[in-house]
mmCIF file of C-alpha atoms and ligand atoms in Angstrom:
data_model
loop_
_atom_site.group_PDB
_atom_site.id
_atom_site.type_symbol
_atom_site.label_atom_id
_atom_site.label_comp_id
_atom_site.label_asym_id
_atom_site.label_seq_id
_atom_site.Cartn_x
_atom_site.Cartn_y
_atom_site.Cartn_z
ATOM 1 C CA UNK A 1 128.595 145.179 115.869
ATOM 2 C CA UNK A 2 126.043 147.433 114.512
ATOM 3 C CA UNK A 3 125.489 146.712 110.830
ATOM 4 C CA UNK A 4 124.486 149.321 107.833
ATOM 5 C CA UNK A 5 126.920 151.311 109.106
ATOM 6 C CA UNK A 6 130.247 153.696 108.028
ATOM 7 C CA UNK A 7 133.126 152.688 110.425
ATOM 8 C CA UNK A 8 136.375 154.370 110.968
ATOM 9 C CA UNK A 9 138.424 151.465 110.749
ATOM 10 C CA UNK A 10 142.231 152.949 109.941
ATOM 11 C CA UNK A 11 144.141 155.978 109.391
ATOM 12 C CA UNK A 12 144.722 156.349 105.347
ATOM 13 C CA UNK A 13 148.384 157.081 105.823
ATOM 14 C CA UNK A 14 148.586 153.384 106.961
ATOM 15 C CA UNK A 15 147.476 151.729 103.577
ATOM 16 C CA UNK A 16 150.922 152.813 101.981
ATOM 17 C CA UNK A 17 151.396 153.064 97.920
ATOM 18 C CA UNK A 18 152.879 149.848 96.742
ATOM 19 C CA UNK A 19 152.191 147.817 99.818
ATOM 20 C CA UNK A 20 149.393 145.330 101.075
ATOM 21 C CA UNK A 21 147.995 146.072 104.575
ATOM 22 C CA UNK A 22 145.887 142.798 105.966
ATOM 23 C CA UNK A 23 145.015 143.719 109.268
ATOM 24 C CA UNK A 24 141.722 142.748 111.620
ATOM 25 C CA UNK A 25 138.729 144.881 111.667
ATOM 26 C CA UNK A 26 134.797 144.438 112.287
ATOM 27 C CA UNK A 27 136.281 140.448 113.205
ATOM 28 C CA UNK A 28 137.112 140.028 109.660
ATOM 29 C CA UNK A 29 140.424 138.936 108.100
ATOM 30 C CA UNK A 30 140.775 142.343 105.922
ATOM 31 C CA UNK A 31 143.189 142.956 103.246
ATOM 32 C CA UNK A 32 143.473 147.097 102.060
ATOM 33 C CA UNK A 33 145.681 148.424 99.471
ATOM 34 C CA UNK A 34 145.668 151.051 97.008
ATOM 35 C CA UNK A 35 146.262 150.638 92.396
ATOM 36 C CA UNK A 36 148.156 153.056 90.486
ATOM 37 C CA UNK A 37 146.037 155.945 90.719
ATOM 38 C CA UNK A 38 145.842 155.640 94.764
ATOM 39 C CA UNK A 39 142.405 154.087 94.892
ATOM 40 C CA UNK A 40 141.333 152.826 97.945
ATOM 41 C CA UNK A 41 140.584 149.245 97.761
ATOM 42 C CA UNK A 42 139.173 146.999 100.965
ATOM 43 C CA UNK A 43 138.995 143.058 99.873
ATOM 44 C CA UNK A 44 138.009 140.148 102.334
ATOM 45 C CA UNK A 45 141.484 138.765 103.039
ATOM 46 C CA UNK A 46 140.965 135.562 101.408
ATOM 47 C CA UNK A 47 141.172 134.278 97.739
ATOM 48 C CA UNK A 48 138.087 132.939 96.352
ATOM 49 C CA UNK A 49 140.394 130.484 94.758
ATOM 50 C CA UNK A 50 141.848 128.239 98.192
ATOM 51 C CA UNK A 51 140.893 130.696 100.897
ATOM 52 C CA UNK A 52 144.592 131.741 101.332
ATOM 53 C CA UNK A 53 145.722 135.077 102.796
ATOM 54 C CA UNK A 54 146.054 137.698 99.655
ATOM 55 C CA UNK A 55 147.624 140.187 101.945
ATOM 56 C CA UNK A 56 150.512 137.869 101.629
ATOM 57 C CA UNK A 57 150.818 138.162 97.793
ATOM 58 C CA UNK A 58 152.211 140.785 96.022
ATOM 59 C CA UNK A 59 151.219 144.138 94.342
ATOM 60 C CA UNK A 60 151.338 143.847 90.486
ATOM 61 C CA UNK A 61 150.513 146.333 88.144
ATOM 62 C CA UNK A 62 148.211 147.987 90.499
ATOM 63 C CA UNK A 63 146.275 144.205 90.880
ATOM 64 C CA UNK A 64 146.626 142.446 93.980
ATOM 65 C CA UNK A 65 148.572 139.052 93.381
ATOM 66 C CA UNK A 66 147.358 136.026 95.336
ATOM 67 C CA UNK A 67 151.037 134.219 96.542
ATOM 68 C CA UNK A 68 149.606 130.914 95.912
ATOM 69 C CA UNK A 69 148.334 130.135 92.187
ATOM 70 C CA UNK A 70 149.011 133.697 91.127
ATOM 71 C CA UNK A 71 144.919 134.877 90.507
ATOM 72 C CA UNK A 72 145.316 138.288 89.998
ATOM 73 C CA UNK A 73 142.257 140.770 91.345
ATOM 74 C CA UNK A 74 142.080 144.300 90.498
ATOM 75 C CA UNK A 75 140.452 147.367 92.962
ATOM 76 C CA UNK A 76 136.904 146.282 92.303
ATOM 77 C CA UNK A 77 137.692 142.330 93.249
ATOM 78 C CA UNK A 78 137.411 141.352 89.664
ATOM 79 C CA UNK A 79 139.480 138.499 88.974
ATOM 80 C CA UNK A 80 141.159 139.193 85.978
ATOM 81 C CA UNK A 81 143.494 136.346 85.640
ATOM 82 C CA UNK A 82 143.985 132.522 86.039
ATOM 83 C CA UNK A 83 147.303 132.306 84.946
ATOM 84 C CA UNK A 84 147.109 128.223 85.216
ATOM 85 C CA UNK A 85 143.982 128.894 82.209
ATOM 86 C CA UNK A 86 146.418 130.973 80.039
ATOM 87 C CA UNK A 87 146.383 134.867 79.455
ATOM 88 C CA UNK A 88 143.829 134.489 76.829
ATOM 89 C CA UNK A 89 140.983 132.694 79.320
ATOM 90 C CA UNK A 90 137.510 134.461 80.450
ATOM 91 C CA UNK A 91 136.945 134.048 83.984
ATOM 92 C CA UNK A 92 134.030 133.096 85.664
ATOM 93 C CA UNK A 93 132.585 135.812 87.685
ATOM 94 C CA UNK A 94 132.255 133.104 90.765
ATOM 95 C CA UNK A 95 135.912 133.940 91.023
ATOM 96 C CA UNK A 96 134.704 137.751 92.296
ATOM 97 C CA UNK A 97 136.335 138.719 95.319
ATOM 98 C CA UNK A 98 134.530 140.268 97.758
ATOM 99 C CA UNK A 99 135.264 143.710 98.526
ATOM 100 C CA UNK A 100 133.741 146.832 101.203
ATOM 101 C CA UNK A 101 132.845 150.065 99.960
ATOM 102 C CA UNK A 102 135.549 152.611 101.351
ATOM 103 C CA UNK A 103 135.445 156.384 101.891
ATOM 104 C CA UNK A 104 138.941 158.424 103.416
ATOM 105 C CA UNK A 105 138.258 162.057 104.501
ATOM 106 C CA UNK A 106 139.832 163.622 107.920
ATOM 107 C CA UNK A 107 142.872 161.313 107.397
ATOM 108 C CA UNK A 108 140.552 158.400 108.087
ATOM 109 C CA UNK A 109 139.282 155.660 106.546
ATOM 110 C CA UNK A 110 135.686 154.183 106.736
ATOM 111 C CA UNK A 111 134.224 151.249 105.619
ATOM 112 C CA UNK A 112 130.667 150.256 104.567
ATOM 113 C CA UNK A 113 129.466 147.300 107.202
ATOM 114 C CA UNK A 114 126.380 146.200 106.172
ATOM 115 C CA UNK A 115 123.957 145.345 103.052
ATOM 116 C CA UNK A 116 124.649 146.529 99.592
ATOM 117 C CA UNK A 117 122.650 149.489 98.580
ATOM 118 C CA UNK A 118 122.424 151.217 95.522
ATOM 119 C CA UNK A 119 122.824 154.291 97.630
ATOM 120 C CA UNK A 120 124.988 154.406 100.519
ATOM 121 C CA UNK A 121 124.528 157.185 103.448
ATOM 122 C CA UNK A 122 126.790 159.932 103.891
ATOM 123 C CA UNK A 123 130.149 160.060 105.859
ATOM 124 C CA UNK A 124 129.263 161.878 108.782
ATOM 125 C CA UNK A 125 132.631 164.008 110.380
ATOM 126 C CA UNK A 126 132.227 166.758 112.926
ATOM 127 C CA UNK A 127 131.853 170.343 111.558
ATOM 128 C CA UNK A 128 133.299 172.031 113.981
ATOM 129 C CA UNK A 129 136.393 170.544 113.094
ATOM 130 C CA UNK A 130 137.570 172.326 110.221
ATOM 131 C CA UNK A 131 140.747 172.474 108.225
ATOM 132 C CA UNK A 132 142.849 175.093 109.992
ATOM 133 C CA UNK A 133 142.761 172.661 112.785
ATOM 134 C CA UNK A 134 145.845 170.553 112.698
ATOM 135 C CA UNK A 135 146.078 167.274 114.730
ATOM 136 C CA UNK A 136 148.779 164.496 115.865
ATOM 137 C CA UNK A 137 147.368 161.123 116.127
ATOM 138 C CA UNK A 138 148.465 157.976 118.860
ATOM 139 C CA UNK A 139 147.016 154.851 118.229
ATOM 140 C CA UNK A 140 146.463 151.908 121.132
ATOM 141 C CA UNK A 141 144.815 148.557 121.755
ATOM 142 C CA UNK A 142 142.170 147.794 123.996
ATOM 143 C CA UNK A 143 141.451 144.581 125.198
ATOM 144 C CA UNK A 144 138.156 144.816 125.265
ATOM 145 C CA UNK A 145 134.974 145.081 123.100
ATOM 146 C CA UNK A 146 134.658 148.969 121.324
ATOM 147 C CA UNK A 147 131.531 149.352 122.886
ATOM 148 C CA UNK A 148 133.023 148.825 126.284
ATOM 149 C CA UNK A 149 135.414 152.146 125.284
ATOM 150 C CA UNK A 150 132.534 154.212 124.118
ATOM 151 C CA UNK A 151 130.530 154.265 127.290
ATOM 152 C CA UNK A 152 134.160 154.690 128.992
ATOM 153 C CA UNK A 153 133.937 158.235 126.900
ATOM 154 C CA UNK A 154 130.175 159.389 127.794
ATOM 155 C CA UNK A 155 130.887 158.626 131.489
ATOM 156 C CA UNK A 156 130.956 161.207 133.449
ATOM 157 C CA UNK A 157 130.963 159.705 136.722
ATOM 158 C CA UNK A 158 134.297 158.224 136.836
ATOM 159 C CA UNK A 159 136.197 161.437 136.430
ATOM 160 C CA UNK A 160 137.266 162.489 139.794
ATOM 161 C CA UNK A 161 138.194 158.874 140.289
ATOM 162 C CA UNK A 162 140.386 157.353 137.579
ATOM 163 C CA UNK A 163 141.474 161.002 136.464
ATOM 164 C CA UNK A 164 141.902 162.267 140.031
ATOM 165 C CA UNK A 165 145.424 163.692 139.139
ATOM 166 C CA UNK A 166 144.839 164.528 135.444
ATOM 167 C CA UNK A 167 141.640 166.307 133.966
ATOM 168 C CA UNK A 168 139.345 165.270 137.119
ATOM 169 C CA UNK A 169 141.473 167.187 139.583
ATOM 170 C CA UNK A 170 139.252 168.853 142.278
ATOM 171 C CA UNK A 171 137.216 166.679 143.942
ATOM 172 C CA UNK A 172 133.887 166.755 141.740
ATOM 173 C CA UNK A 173 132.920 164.002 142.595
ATOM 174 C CA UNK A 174 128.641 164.927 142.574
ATOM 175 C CA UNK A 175 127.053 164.481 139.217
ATOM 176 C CA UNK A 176 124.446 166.739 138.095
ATOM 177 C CA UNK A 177 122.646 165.064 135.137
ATOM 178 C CA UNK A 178 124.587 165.210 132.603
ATOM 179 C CA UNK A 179 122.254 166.419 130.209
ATOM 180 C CA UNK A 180 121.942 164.234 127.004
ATOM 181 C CA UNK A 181 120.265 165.783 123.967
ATOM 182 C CA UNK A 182 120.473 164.249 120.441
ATOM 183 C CA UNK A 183 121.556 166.189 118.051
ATOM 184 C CA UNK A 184 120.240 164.689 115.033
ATOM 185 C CA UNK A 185 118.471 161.191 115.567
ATOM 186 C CA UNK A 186 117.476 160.006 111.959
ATOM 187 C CA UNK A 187 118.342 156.260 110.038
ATOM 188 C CA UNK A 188 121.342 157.813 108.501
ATOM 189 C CA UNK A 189 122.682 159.751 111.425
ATOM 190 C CA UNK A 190 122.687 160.044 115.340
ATOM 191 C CA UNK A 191 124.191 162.347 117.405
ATOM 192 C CA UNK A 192 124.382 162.648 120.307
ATOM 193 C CA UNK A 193 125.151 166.000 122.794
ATOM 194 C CA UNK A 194 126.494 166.040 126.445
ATOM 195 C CA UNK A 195 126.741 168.698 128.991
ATOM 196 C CA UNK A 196 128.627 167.735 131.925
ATOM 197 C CA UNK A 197 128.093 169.918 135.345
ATOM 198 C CA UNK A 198 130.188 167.568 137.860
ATOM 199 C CA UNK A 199 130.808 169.755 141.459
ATOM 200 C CA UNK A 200 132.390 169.476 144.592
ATOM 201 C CA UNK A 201 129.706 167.995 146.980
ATOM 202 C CA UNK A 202 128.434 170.739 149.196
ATOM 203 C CA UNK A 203 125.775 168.971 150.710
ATOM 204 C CA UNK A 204 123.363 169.196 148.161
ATOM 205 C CA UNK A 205 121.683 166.780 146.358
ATOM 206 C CA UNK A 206 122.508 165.905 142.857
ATOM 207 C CA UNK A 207 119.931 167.695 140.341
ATOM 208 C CA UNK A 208 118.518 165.348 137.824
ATOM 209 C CA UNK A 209 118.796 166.085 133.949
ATOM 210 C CA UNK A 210 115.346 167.443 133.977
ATOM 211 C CA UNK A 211 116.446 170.003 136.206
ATOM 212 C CA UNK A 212 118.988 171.110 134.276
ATOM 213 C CA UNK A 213 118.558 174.304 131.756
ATOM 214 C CA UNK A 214 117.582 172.550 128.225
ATOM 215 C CA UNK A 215 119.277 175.212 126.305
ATOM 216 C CA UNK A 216 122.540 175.375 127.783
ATOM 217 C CA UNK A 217 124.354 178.352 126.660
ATOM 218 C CA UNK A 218 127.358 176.821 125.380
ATOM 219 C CA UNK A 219 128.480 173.884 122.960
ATOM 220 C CA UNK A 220 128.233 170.375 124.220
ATOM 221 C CA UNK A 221 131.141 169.411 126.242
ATOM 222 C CA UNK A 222 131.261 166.093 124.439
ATOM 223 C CA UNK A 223 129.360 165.055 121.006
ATOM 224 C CA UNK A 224 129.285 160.833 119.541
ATOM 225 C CA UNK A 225 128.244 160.397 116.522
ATOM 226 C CA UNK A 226 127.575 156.345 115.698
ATOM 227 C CA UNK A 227 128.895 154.237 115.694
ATOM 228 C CA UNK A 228 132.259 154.991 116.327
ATOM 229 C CA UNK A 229 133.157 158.465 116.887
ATOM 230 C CA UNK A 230 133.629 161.092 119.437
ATOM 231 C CA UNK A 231 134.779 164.224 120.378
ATOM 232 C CA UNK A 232 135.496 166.490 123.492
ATOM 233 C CA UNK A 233 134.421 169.953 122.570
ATOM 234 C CA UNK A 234 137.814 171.823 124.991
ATOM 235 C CA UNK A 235 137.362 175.093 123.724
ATOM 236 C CA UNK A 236 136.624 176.612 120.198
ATOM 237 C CA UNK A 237 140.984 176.121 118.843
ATOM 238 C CA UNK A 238 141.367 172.655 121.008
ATOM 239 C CA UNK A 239 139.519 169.265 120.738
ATOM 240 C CA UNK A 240 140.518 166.051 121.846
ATOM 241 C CA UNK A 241 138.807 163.197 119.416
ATOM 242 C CA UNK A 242 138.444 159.229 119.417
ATOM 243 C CA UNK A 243 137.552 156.573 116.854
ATOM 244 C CA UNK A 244 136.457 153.752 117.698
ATOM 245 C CA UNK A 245 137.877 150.936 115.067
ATOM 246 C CA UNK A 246 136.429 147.432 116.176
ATOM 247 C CA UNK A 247 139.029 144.835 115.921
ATOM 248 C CA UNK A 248 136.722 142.439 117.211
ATOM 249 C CA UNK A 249 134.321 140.840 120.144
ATOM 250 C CA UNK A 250 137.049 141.205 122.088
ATOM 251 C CA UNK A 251 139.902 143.949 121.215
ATOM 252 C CA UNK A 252 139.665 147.515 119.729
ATOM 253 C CA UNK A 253 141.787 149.998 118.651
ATOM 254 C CA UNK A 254 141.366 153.171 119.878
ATOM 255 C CA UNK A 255 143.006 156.493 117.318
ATOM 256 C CA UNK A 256 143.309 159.159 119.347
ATOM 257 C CA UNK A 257 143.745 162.940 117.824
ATOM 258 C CA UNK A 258 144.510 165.582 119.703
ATOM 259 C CA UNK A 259 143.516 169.071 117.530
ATOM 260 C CA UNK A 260 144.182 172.996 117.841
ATOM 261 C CA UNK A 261 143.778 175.647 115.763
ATOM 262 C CA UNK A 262 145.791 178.561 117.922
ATOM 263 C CA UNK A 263 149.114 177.014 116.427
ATOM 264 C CA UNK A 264 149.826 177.266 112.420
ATOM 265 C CA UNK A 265 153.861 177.327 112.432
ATOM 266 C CA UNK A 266 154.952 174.761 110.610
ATOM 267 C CA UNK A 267 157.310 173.001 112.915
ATOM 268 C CA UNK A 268 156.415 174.069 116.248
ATOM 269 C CA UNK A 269 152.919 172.910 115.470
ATOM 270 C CA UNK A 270 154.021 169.406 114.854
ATOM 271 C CA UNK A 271 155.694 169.534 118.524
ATOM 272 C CA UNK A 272 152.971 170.921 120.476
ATOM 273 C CA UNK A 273 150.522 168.882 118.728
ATOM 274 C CA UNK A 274 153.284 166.058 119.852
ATOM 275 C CA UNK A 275 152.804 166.921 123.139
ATOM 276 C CA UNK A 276 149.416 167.164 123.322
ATOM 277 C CA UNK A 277 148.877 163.499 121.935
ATOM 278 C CA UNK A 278 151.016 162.209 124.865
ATOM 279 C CA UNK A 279 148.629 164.167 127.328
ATOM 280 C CA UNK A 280 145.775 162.020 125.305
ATOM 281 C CA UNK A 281 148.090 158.699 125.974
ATOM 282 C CA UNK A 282 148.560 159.475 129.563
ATOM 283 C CA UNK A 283 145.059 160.190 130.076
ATOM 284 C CA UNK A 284 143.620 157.186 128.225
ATOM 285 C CA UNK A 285 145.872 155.027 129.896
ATOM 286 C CA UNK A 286 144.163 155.762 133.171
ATOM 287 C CA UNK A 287 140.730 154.544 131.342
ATOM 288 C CA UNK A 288 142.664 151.410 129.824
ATOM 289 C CA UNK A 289 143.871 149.925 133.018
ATOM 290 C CA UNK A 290 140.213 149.801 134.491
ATOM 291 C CA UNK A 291 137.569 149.912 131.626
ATOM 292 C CA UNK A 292 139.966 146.509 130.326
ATOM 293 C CA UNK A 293 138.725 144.683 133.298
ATOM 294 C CA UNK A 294 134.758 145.205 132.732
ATOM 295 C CA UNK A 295 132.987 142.342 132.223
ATOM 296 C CA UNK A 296 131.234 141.473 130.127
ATOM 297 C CA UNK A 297 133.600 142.664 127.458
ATOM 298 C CA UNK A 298 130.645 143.660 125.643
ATOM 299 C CA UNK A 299 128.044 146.261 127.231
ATOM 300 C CA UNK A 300 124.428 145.992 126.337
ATOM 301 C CA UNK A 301 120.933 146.902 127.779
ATOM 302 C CA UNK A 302 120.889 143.445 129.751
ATOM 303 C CA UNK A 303 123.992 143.158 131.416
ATOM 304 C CA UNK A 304 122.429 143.131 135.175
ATOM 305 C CA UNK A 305 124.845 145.930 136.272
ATOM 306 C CA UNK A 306 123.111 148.655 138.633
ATOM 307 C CA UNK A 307 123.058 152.115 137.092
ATOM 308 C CA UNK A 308 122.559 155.438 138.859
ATOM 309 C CA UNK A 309 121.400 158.714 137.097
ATOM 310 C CA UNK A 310 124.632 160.210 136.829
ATOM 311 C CA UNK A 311 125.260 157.055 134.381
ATOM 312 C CA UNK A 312 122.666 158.677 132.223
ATOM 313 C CA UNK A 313 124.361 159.085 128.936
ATOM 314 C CA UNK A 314 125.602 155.597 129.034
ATOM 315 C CA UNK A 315 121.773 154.259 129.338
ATOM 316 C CA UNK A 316 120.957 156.874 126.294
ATOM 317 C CA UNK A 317 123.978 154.820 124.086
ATOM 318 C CA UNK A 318 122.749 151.332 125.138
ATOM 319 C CA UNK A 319 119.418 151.808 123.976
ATOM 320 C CA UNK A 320 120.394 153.572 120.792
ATOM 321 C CA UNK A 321 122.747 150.752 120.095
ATOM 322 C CA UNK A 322 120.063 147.723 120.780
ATOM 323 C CA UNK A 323 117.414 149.712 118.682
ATOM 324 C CA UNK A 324 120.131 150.254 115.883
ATOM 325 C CA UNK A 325 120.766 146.321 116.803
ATOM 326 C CA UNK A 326 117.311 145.208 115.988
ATOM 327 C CA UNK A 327 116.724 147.146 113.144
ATOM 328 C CA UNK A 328 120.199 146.276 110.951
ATOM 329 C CA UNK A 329 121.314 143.003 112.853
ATOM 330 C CA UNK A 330 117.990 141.451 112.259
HETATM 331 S S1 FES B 401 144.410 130.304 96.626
HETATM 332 FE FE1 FES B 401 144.636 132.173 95.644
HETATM 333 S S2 FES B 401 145.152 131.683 93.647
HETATM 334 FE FE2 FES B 401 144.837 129.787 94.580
HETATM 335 FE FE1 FE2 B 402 138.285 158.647 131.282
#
């Protein structure tokens, strides 16, 4: 996993008032809850004390509790009680717990993988979404490494194939390009564009990204933004988006919103949105059952598999990810 990095790793209405939430993310033990005022807190889910579970302790006072000597942390992972030393005790700051920066916009929540810095980069969430878009989200695990379900989303070719009776209905099975542009490539963000132009195959050959208009004169039919989000641009009131939440090596979850803005009744847009979540399920299910059975679990620049140009987009994320690779994971 990419390091110096915000990650969507949950949805914020899953860290519930009162409770503890220890869960696995980034291959880490985690352990999120919230104090009185609702502050987010992310701890390593492990006591500095005996290494015990503190997702397994209990809530007190707006302090996490750990259920075996009763060291008491609050938000920040200070430790602000031995009760075994009496009330009255300092406490060593070796008893510090050690904690991830968290952010929650969108419904999400991110975490801060990677060094300490005075000054952390901004949370990056697509514009175009805005807030009279309302969304229903369905949440599933994959069996397989998260960058295994990315280039399963910027794959183009497989459409007509494992979609052949859903949204690749019609036979286009010839790829022209797709035509990758990047958005905004800089340290703190990259972005990447994607036009897809898949066709029946009349003969023709395939025309090659160059050939392809570099101003295309409409949105993107699919933006990424690393390293672990993505959207389908449908039309201007409908978007179908993924996170990407690493679980780890080996398993990811995958949140899956399905947006639209042409619906604002109460009621009736909590039923189509509903609806249009299960489309989502049915759809990503087709992906699941074969992008589970790549191997390696994990893609990369060096994985000896033969690519063809319509695979361009996924050659565009594998070197973005090894340079982002080199420069964080030293
Ligand atoms: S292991 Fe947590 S207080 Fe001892
Ligand atoms: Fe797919």
């Amino acid at each position: 996993m990419i390091r110096n990095q915000w990650y969507i790793i949950l949805e914020s209405n899953e860290v519930k008032p009162g409770k503890l939430l220890g869960t696995t993310r980034m291959g880490e033990k985690l352990v999120l809850w919230r104090d009185l005022d609702g502050k987010l807190s992310c701890m390593k889910d492990q006591c500095p004390h005996r290494g015990v579970a503190l997702s397994c302790g209990k809530l007190i006072e707006g302090q996490i509790q750990c259920p075996f000597h009763g060291f008491q942390f609050n938000s920040a992972g200070n430790c602000t009680l031995i009760p075994a030393n009496g009330k009255k005790a300092a406490v060593p700051k070796a008893f510090q717990a050690a904690t991830y920066p968290t952010y929650e916009d969108q419904g999400f929540i991110w975490i801060w993988w990677g060094e300490p810095r005075e000054k952390l980069p901004p949370v990056y969430f697509f514009e175009s979404i805005g807030a009279d878009m309302s969304y229903a989200t369905i949440k599933d695990h994959w069996a397989t490494h998260y960058s295994r379900a990315i280039e399963n989303q910027l794959d183009v070719v497989h459409l007509p194939f494992v979609h052949h009776n859903t949204i690749g209905r019609g036979n286009r099975t010839l790829v022209d390009g797709p035509l990758v542009q990047w958005e905004c490539e800089t340290p703190e963000l990259n972005l990447m564009n994607l036009w897809v132009y898949n066709r029946v195959d009349d003969g023709t050959p395939p025309r090659k990204a160059s050939q392809l208009n570099q101003q295309p004169p409409r949105v993107p039919s699919l933006q990424f933004c690393f390293p672990n989000l993505w959207q389908n641009w449908i039309s201007p009131d409908l978007r179908v988006l993924v996170a990407f939440a690493p679980i780890d090596e080996e398993n990811t979850m995958m949140y899956l919103r399905w947006y639209q803005s042409f619906l604002h009744t109460p009621v009736l847009r909590q039923i189509v949105n509903w609806f249009g979540s299960l489309a989502n399920l049915i759809i990503e299910r087709q992906d699941k059952r074969v992008v589970q059975t790549q191997q390696p679990k994990r893609s990369g620049l060096h994985t000896g598999e033969q690519l063809i140009a319509g695979d361009g987009p996924v050659i565009v994320y594998r070197r973005k990810r090894e340079e982002l690779l080199q420069q964080n994971n030293g």
